[in-house]
Coordinates of C-alpha atoms and ligand atoms in Angstrom, one line a residue:
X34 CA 0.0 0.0 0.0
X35 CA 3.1 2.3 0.6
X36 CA 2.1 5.3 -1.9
X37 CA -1.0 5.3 -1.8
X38 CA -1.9 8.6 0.4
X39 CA -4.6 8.7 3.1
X40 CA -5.7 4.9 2.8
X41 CA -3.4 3.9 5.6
X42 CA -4.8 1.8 8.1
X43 CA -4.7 3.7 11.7
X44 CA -1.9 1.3 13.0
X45 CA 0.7 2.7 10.0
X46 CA 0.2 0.0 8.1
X47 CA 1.0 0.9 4.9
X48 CA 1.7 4.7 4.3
X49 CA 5.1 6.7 3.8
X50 CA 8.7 6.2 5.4
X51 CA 9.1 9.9 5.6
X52 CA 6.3 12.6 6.7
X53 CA 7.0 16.3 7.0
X54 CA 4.6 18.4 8.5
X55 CA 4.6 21.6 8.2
X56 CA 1.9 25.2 8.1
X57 CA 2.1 25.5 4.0
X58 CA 2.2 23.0 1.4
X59 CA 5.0 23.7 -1.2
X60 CA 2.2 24.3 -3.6
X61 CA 0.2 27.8 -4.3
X62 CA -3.2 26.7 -5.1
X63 CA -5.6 28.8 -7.1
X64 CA -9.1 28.5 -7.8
X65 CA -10.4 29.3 -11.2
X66 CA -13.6 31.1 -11.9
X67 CA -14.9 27.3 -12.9
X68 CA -14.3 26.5 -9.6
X69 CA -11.5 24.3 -10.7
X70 CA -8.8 24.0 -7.9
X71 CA -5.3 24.3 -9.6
X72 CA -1.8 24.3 -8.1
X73 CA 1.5 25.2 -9.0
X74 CA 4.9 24.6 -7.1
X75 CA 6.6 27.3 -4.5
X76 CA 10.0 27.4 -5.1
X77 CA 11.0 27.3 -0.7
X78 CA 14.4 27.0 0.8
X79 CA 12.5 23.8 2.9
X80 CA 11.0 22.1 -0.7
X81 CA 14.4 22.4 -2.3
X82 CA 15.9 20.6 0.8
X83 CA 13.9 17.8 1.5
X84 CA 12.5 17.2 -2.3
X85 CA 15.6 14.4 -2.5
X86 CA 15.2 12.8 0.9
X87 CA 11.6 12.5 0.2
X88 CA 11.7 11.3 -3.5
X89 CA 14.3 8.9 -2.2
X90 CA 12.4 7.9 1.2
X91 CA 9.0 7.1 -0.4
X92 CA 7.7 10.6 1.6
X93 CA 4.6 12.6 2.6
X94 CA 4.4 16.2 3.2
X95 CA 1.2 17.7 5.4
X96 CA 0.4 21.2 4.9
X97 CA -2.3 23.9 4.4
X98 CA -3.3 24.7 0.7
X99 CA -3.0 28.5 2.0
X100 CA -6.2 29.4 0.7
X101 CA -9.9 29.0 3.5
X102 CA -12.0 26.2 3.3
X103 CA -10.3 24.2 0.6
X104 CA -10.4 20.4 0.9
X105 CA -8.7 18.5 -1.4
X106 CA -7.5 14.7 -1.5
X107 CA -4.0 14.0 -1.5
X108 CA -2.3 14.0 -4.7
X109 CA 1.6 13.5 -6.0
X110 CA 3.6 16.3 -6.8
X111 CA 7.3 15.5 -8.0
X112 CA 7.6 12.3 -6.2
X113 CA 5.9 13.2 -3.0
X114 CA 2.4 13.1 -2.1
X115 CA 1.2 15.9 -0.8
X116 CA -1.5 16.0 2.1
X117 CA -3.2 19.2 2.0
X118 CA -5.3 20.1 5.8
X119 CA -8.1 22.2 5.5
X120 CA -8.2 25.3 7.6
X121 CA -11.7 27.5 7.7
X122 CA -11.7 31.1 7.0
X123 CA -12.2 31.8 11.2
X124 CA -9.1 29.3 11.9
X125 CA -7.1 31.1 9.6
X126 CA -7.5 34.3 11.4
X127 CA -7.2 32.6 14.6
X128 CA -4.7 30.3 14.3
X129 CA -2.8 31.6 11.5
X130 CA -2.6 35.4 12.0
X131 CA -3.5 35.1 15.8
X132 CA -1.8 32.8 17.5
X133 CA 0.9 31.8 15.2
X134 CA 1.1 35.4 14.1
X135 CA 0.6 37.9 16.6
X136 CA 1.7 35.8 19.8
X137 CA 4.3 33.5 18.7
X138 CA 6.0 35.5 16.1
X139 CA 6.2 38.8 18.2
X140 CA 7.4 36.6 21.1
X141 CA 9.9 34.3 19.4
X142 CA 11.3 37.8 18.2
X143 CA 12.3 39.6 21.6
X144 CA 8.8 41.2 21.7
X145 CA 9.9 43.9 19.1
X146 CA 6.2 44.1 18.7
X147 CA 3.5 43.2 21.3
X148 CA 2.4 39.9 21.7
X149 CA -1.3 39.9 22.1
X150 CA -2.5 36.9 24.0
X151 CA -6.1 35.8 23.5
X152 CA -7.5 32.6 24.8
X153 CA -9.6 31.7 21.4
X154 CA -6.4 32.0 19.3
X155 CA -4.8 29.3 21.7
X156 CA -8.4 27.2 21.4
X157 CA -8.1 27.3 17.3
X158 CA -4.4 27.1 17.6
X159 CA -4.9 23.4 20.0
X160 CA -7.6 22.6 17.5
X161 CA -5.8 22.8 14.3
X162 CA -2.2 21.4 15.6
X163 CA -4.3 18.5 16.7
X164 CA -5.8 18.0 13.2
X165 CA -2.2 18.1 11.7
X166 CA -0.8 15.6 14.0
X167 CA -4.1 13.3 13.0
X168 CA -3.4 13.4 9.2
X169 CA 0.4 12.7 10.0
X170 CA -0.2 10.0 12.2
X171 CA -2.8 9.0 9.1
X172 CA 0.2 8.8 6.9
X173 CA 3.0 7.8 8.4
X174 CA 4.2 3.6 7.8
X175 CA 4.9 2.0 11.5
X176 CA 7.7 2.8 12.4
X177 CA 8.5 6.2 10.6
X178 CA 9.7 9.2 10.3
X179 CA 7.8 12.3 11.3
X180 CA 9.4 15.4 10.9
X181 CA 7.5 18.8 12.1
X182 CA 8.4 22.2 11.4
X183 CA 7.9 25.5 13.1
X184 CA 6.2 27.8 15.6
X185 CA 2.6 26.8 14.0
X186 CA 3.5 23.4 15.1
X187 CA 5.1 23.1 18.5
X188 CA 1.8 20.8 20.0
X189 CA 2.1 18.3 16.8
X190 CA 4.9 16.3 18.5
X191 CA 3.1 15.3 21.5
X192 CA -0.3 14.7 20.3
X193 CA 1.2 12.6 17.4
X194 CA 3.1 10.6 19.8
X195 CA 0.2 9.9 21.7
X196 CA -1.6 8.8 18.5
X197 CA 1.5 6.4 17.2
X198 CA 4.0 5.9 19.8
X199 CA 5.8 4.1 17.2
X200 CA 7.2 6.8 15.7
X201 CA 10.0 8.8 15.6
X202 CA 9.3 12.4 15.8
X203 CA 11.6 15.2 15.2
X204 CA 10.7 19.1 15.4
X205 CA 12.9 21.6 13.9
X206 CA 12.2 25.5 15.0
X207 CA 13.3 28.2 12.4
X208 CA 12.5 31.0 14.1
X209 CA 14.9 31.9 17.6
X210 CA 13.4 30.7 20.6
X211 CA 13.5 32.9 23.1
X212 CA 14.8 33.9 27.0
X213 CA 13.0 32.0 29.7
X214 CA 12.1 35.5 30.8
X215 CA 10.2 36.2 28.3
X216 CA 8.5 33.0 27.0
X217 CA 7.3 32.6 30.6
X218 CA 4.8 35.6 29.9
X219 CA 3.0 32.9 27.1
X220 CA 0.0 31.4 29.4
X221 CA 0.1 28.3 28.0
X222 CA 3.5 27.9 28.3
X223 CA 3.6 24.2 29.9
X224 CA 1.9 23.0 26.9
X225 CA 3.7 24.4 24.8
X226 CA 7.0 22.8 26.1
X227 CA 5.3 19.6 26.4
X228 CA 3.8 19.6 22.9
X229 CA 7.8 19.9 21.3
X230 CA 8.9 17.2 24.3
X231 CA 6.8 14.6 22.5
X232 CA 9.9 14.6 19.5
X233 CA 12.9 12.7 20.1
X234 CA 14.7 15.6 18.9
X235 CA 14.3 19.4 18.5
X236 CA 16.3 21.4 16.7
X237 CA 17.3 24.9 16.7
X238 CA 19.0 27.4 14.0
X239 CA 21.7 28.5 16.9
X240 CA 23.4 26.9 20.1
X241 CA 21.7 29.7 22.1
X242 CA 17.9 29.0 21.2
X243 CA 18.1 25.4 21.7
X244 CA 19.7 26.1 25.8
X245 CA 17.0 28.7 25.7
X246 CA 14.5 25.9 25.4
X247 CA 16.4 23.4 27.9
X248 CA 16.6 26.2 30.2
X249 CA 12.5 26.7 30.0
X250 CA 12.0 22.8 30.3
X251 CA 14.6 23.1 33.5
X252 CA 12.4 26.5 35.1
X253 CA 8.9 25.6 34.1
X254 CA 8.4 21.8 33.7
X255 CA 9.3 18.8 36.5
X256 CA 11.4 16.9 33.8
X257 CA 14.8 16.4 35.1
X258 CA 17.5 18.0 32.2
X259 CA 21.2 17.1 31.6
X260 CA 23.0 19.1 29.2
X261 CA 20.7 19.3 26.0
X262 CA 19.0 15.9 27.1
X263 CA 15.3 16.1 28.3
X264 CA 14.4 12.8 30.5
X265 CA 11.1 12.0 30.6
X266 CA 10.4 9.4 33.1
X267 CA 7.2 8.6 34.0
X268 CA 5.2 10.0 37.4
X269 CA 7.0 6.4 39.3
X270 CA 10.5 7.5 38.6
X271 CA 10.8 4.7 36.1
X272 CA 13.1 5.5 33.2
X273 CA 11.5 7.1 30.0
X274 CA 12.4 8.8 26.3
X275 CA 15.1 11.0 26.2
X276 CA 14.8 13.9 24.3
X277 CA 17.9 15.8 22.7
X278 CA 17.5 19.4 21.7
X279 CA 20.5 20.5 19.6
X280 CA 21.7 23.2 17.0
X281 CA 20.8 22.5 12.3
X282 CA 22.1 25.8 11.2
X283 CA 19.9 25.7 8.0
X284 CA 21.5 26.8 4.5
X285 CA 20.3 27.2 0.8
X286 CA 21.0 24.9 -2.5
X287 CA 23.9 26.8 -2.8
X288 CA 25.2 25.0 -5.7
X289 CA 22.0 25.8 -7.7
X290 CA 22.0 29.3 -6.8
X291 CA 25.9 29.7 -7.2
X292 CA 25.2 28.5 -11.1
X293 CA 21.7 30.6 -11.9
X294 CA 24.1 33.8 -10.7
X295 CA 26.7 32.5 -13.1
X296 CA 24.0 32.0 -16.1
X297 CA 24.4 35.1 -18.7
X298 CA 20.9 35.4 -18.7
X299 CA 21.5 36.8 -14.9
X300 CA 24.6 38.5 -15.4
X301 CA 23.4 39.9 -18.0
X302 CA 20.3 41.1 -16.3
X303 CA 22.5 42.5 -13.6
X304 CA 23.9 44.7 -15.8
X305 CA 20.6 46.1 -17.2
X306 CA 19.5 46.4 -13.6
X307 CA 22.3 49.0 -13.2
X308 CA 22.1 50.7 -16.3
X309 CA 18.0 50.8 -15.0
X310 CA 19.3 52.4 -12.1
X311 CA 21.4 55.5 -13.7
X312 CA 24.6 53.0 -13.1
X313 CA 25.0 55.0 -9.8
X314 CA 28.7 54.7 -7.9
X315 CA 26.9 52.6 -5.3
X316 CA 23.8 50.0 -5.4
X317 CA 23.0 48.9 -2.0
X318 CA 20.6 46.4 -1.5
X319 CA 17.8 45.3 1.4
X320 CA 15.5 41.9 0.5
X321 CA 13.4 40.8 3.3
X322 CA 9.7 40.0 3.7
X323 CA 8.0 43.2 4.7
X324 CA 8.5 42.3 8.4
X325 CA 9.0 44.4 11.6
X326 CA 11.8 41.7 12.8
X327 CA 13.5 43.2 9.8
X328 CA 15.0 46.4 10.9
X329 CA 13.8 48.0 7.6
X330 CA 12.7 51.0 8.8
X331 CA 16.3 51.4 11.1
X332 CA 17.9 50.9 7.6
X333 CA 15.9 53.3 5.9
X334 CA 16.5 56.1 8.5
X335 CA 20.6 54.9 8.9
X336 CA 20.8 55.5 5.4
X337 CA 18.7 58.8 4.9
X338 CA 21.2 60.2 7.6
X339 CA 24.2 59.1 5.8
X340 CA 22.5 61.1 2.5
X341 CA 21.8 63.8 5.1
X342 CA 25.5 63.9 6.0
X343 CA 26.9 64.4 2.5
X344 CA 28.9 61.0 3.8
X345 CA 28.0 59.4 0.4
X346 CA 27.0 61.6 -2.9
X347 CA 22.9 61.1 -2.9
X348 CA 22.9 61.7 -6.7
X349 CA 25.3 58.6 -7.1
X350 CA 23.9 56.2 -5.0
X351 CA 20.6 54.1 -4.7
X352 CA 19.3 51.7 -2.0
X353 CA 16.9 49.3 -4.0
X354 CA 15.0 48.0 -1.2
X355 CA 12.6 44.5 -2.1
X356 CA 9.6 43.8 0.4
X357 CA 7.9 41.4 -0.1
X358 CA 4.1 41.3 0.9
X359 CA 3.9 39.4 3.9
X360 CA 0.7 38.5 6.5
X361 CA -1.4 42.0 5.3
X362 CA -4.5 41.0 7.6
X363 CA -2.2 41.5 10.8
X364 CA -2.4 44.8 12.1
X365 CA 1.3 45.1 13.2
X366 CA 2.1 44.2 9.5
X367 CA 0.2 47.1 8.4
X368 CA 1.2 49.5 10.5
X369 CA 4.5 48.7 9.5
X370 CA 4.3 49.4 5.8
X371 CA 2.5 52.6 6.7
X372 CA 5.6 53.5 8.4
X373 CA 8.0 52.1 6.1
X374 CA 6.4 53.5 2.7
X375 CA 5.9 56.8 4.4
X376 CA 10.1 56.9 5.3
X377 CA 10.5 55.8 1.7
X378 CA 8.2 58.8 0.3
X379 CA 9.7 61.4 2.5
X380 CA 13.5 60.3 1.3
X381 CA 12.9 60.3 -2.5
X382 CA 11.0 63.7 -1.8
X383 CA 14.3 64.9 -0.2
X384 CA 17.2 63.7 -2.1
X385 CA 15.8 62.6 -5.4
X386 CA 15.9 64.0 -8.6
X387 CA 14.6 63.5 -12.3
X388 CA 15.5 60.4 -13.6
X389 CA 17.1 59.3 -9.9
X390 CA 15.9 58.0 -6.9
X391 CA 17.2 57.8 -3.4
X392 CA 15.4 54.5 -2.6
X393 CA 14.0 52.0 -5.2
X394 CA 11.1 50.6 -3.0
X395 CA 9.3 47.5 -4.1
X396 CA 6.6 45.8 -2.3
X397 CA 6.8 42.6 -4.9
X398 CA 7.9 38.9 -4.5
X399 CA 10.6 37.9 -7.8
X400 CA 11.3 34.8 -8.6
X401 CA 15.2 33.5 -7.9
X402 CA 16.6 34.5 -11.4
X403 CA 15.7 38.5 -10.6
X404 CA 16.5 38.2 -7.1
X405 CA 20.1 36.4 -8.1
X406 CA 20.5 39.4 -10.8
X407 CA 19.7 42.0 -8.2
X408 CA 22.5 40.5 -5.5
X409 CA 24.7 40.5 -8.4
X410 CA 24.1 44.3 -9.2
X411 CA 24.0 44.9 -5.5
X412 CA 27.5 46.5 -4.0
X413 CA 26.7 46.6 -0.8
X414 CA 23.6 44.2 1.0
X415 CA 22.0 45.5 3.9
X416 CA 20.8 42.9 6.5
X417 CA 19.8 44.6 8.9
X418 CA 17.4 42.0 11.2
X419 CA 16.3 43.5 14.9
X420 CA 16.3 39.6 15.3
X421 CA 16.2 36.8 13.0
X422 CA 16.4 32.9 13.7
X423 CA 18.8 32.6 10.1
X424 CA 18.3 35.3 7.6
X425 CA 18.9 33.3 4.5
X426 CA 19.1 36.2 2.0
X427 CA 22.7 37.0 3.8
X428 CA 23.9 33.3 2.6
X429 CA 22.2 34.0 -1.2
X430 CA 23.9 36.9 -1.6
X431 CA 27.3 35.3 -0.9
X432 CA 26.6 32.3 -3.4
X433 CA 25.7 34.4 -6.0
X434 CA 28.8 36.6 -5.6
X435 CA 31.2 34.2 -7.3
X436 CA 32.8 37.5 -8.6
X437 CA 34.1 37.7 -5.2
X438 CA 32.3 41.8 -5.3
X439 CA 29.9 43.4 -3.0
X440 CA 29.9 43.5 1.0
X441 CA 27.5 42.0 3.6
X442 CA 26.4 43.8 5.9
X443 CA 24.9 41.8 9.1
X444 CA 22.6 42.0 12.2
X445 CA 24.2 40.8 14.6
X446 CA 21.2 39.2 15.5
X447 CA 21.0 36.9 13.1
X448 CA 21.7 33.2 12.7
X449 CA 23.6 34.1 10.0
X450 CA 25.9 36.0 12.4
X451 CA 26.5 32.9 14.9
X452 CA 27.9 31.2 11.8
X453 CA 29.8 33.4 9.3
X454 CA 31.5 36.3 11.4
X455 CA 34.0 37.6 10.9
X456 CA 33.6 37.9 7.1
X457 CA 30.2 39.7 7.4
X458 CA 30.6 43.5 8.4
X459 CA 28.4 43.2 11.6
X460 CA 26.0 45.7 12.9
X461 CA 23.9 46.4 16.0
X462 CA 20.7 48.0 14.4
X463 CA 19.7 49.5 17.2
X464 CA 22.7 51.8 17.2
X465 CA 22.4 53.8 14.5
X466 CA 25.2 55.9 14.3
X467 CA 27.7 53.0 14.3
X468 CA 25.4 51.3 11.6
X469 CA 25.8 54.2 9.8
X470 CA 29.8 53.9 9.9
X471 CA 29.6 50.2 9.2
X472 CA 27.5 51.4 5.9
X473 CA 29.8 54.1 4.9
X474 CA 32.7 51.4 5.1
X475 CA 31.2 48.9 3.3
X476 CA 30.6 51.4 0.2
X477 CA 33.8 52.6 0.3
X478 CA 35.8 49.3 0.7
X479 CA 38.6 48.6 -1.4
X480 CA 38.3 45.8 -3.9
X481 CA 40.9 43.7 -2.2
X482 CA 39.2 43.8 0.8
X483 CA 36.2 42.9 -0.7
X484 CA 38.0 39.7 -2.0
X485 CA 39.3 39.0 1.0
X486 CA 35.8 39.0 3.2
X487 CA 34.1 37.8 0.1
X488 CA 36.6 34.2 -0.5
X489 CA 36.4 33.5 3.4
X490 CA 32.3 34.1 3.2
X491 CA 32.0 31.3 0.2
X492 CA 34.5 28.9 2.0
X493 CA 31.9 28.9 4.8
X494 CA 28.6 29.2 3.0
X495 CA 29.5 27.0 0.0
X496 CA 30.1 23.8 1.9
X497 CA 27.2 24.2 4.1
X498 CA 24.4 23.6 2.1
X499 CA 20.7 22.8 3.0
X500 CA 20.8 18.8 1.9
X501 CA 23.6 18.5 4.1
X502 CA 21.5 20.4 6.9
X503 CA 18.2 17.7 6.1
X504 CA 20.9 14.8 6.0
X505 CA 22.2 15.7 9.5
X506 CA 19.0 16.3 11.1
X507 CA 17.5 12.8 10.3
X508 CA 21.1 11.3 10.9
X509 CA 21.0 12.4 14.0
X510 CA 17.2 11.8 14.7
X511 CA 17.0 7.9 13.0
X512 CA 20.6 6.9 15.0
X513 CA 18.9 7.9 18.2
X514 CA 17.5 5.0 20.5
X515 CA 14.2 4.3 19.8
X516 CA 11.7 4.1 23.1
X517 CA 11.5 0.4 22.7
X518 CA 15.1 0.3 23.8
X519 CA 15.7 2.5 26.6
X520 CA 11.6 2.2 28.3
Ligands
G6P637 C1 9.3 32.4 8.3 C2 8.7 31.2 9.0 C3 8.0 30.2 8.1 C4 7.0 31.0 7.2 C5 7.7 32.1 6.5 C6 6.7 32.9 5.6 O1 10.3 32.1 7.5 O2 9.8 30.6 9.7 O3 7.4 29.2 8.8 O4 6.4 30.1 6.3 O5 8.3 33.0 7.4 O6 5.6 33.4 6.4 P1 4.1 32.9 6.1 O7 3.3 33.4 7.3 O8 3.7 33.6 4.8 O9 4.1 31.4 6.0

């Protein structure tokens, strides 16, 4: 029966080797004006990485279609079957843009933004993670693999485990997970913890968010900890799982994206992307989702201070900055882009001129040939995150720079930063007036220089790519005792 989507019986007999689980599909649905459902792929950073493991693994992937009310069966995509859940148009706002959105998100990312804690988002949030974990466990051959992603997802491990015991269950969180001090403000905090203790491992993009987690288990649950292992023995004292939370620095398909920048369709597209621009002394370059976790505004107003200064000739350089439309029903998000396009309007007012502007705003998604042509025409990248679990732009721009040009500059409070300093020019962006040194610096950097930070970047970024990051999680998740062995 393996392959044969949802007609599994409850047990696991049958069904797939490998599930993932996670809040989106990597499909975009669409429904016609026929009412035909149709579907194309997303090109993701997670897809890309776990397309061979799955295609090789006989795999599953669980997911909302991204669009309300839309039930459809499972159907193969590329070698995997996809498992579309259906969310209603009410779970979407609660779950989705409530509870995932605007308590989790602002949370995970040092409160930047409120969180807003309301007791029906966490009632839609328990209802939909528990209808994930039922169409995993509906999928998933005895004995498998269930892998879970993300801050939508955190009770999934423990009700699944509680469905299929057989399992092994591993959770991988991409966002940062944050001080004990401040995740203790979530209400339902025990749960929480308890939901990702039902994996046999969690992983974390940095060292620091998985002892943040060990160090909540320690404060706020009973279960004894040692080191980065969890011991869940039962109420008697007799021995149970262990649980291991550890650090999967996550990466691109940097090969693939090292080759489409070398492609002369995108260098030559580069080129016309300069010549679009006035071919100004300077192009520097900001790509993020239009997010407050960001720092775009702190960017915006670093550099319109630098213009200000006369530090760097307005009428020979151009930020272009990319943000793309990201979670518009959420009223933090729309506050921000207020903010944001009203900075942007009042710069261009200021230093622009006919046929120049100061900032090249635009609130569009591009697919990866225009983004790899943009970090090719781009001399100096801005990222600039107030917090950020990786920040995967940062290691794009140094795979597409196989020309060894341009400069990074980097939150410190990225990921990114935990792994590729000190090539990166880091930044606080909080402190503006040392960001705006750092961005002077990097435009006027001597080629050398460049070189120099650019070669050590690529030795780092080029080896690490994101197959090697899926290989290692499920090396280290199928090597680990199963609960057979040590109960
Ligand atoms: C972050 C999260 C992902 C999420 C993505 C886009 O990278 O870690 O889980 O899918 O943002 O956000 P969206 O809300 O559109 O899925």
């Amino acid at each position: 029966m393996k392959g044969q989507g949802s007609a599994n019986g409850s047990d696991g007999s049958g069904g797939y080797d490998l599930v993932v689980v996670a809040n989106r599909l990597p499909v975009d649905f669409s429904v016609g004006a026929d009412g035909e459902v149709d579907w194309q792929r997303s090109p993701g950073g997670l897809v890309s990485a776990l397309e061979p493991v799955m295609q090789g693994n006989d795999g599953a992937w669980v997911g909302w279609s991204g669009a309300p009310d839309l039930a459809h069966e499972p159907f193969e995509a590329d070698g995997m079957m996809l498992v579309p859940v259906t969310l209603s148009a009410s779970e979407i706002r609660k779950y989705y843009e409530g509870f995932s959105n605007d308590t989790l998100w602002p949370l995970y990312h040092d409160v930047i933004a409120p969180p807003t804690y309301h007791r029906q988002w966490w009632e839609a949030y328990r209802r939909v993670n528990q209808r994930f974990a039922e169409a995993a466990a509906s999928q998933a051959a005895r004995g498998g693999v269930v892998w879970v992603h993300d801050y939508q997802l955190q009770l999934v491990p423990k009700i699944l485990r509680d469905l299929r015991p057989d399992l092994r269950i591993g959770f991988f969180d991409h966002i940062p997970f944050p001080p004990v001090e401040l995740f203790q403000q979530l209400p339902w905090r025990r749960s929480i913890l308890e939901g990702l203790l039902g994996a046999d491992l969690v992983g974390f993009q940095r060292g620091g968010d998985a002892s943040n987690f060990v160090r909540a288990v320690r404060r706020l649950t009973d279960h004894p900890t040692r080191g980065s292992v969890v011991s869940m023995d039962s109420d008697d004292g007799s021995p149970g799982r262990r649980v291991r939370a550890a650090a999967f620095p996550i990466s691109i398909d940097t090969a693939k994206f090292d080759e489409l920048a070398r492609s002369p369709e995108v260098q030559a597209r580069a080129k016309e992307v300069r010549a679009d621009l006035g071919d100004p002394d300077v192009v520097m370059l900001g790509v993020d989702r239009l997010d407050y976790t960001k720092g775009i505004r702190h960017r915006i107003k670093a550099y319109g201070e630098i213009l200000q200064d006369g530090r760097i000739e307005a009428a020979n350089t151009t930020l272009v900055q990319v943000a793309s439309p990201s979670r518009e029903n959420v009223g933090a998000y729309q506050e921000l882009r207020e903010h944001v396009e009203s900075l942007v309007g009042r710069l261009n007012g200021e230093f622009g001129e006919i046929g120049h502007s100061a900032i090249h705003y635009l609130h569009h998604s591009y697919p990866p040939e225009e983004m790899a042509a943009l970090y090719l025409a781009a001399d100096v990248m801005l990222v600039t995150s107030l917090r950020d679990g990786m920040n995967l732009v940062a290691k794009e721009y140094i795979a597409a720079r196989s020309d060894l040009g341009g400069v990074l500059v980097l939150s410190e409070f990225t990921g990114a930063a935990d792994e590729l300093a000190p090539g990166p020019l880091l930044v606080n962006p909080h402190d503006i007036d040392g960001m705006k040194d750092i961005i002077v610096t990097a435009a006027h950097m001597d080629p050398k220089e460049k070189r120099r930070r650019m070669r050590r970047l690529r030795r780092k970024v080029m080896g690490d790519d994101v197959a090697k990051w899926s290989k290692s999680f499920l090396g280290v998740l199928t090597a680990m005792p199963t609960r057979d062995t040590h109960v």
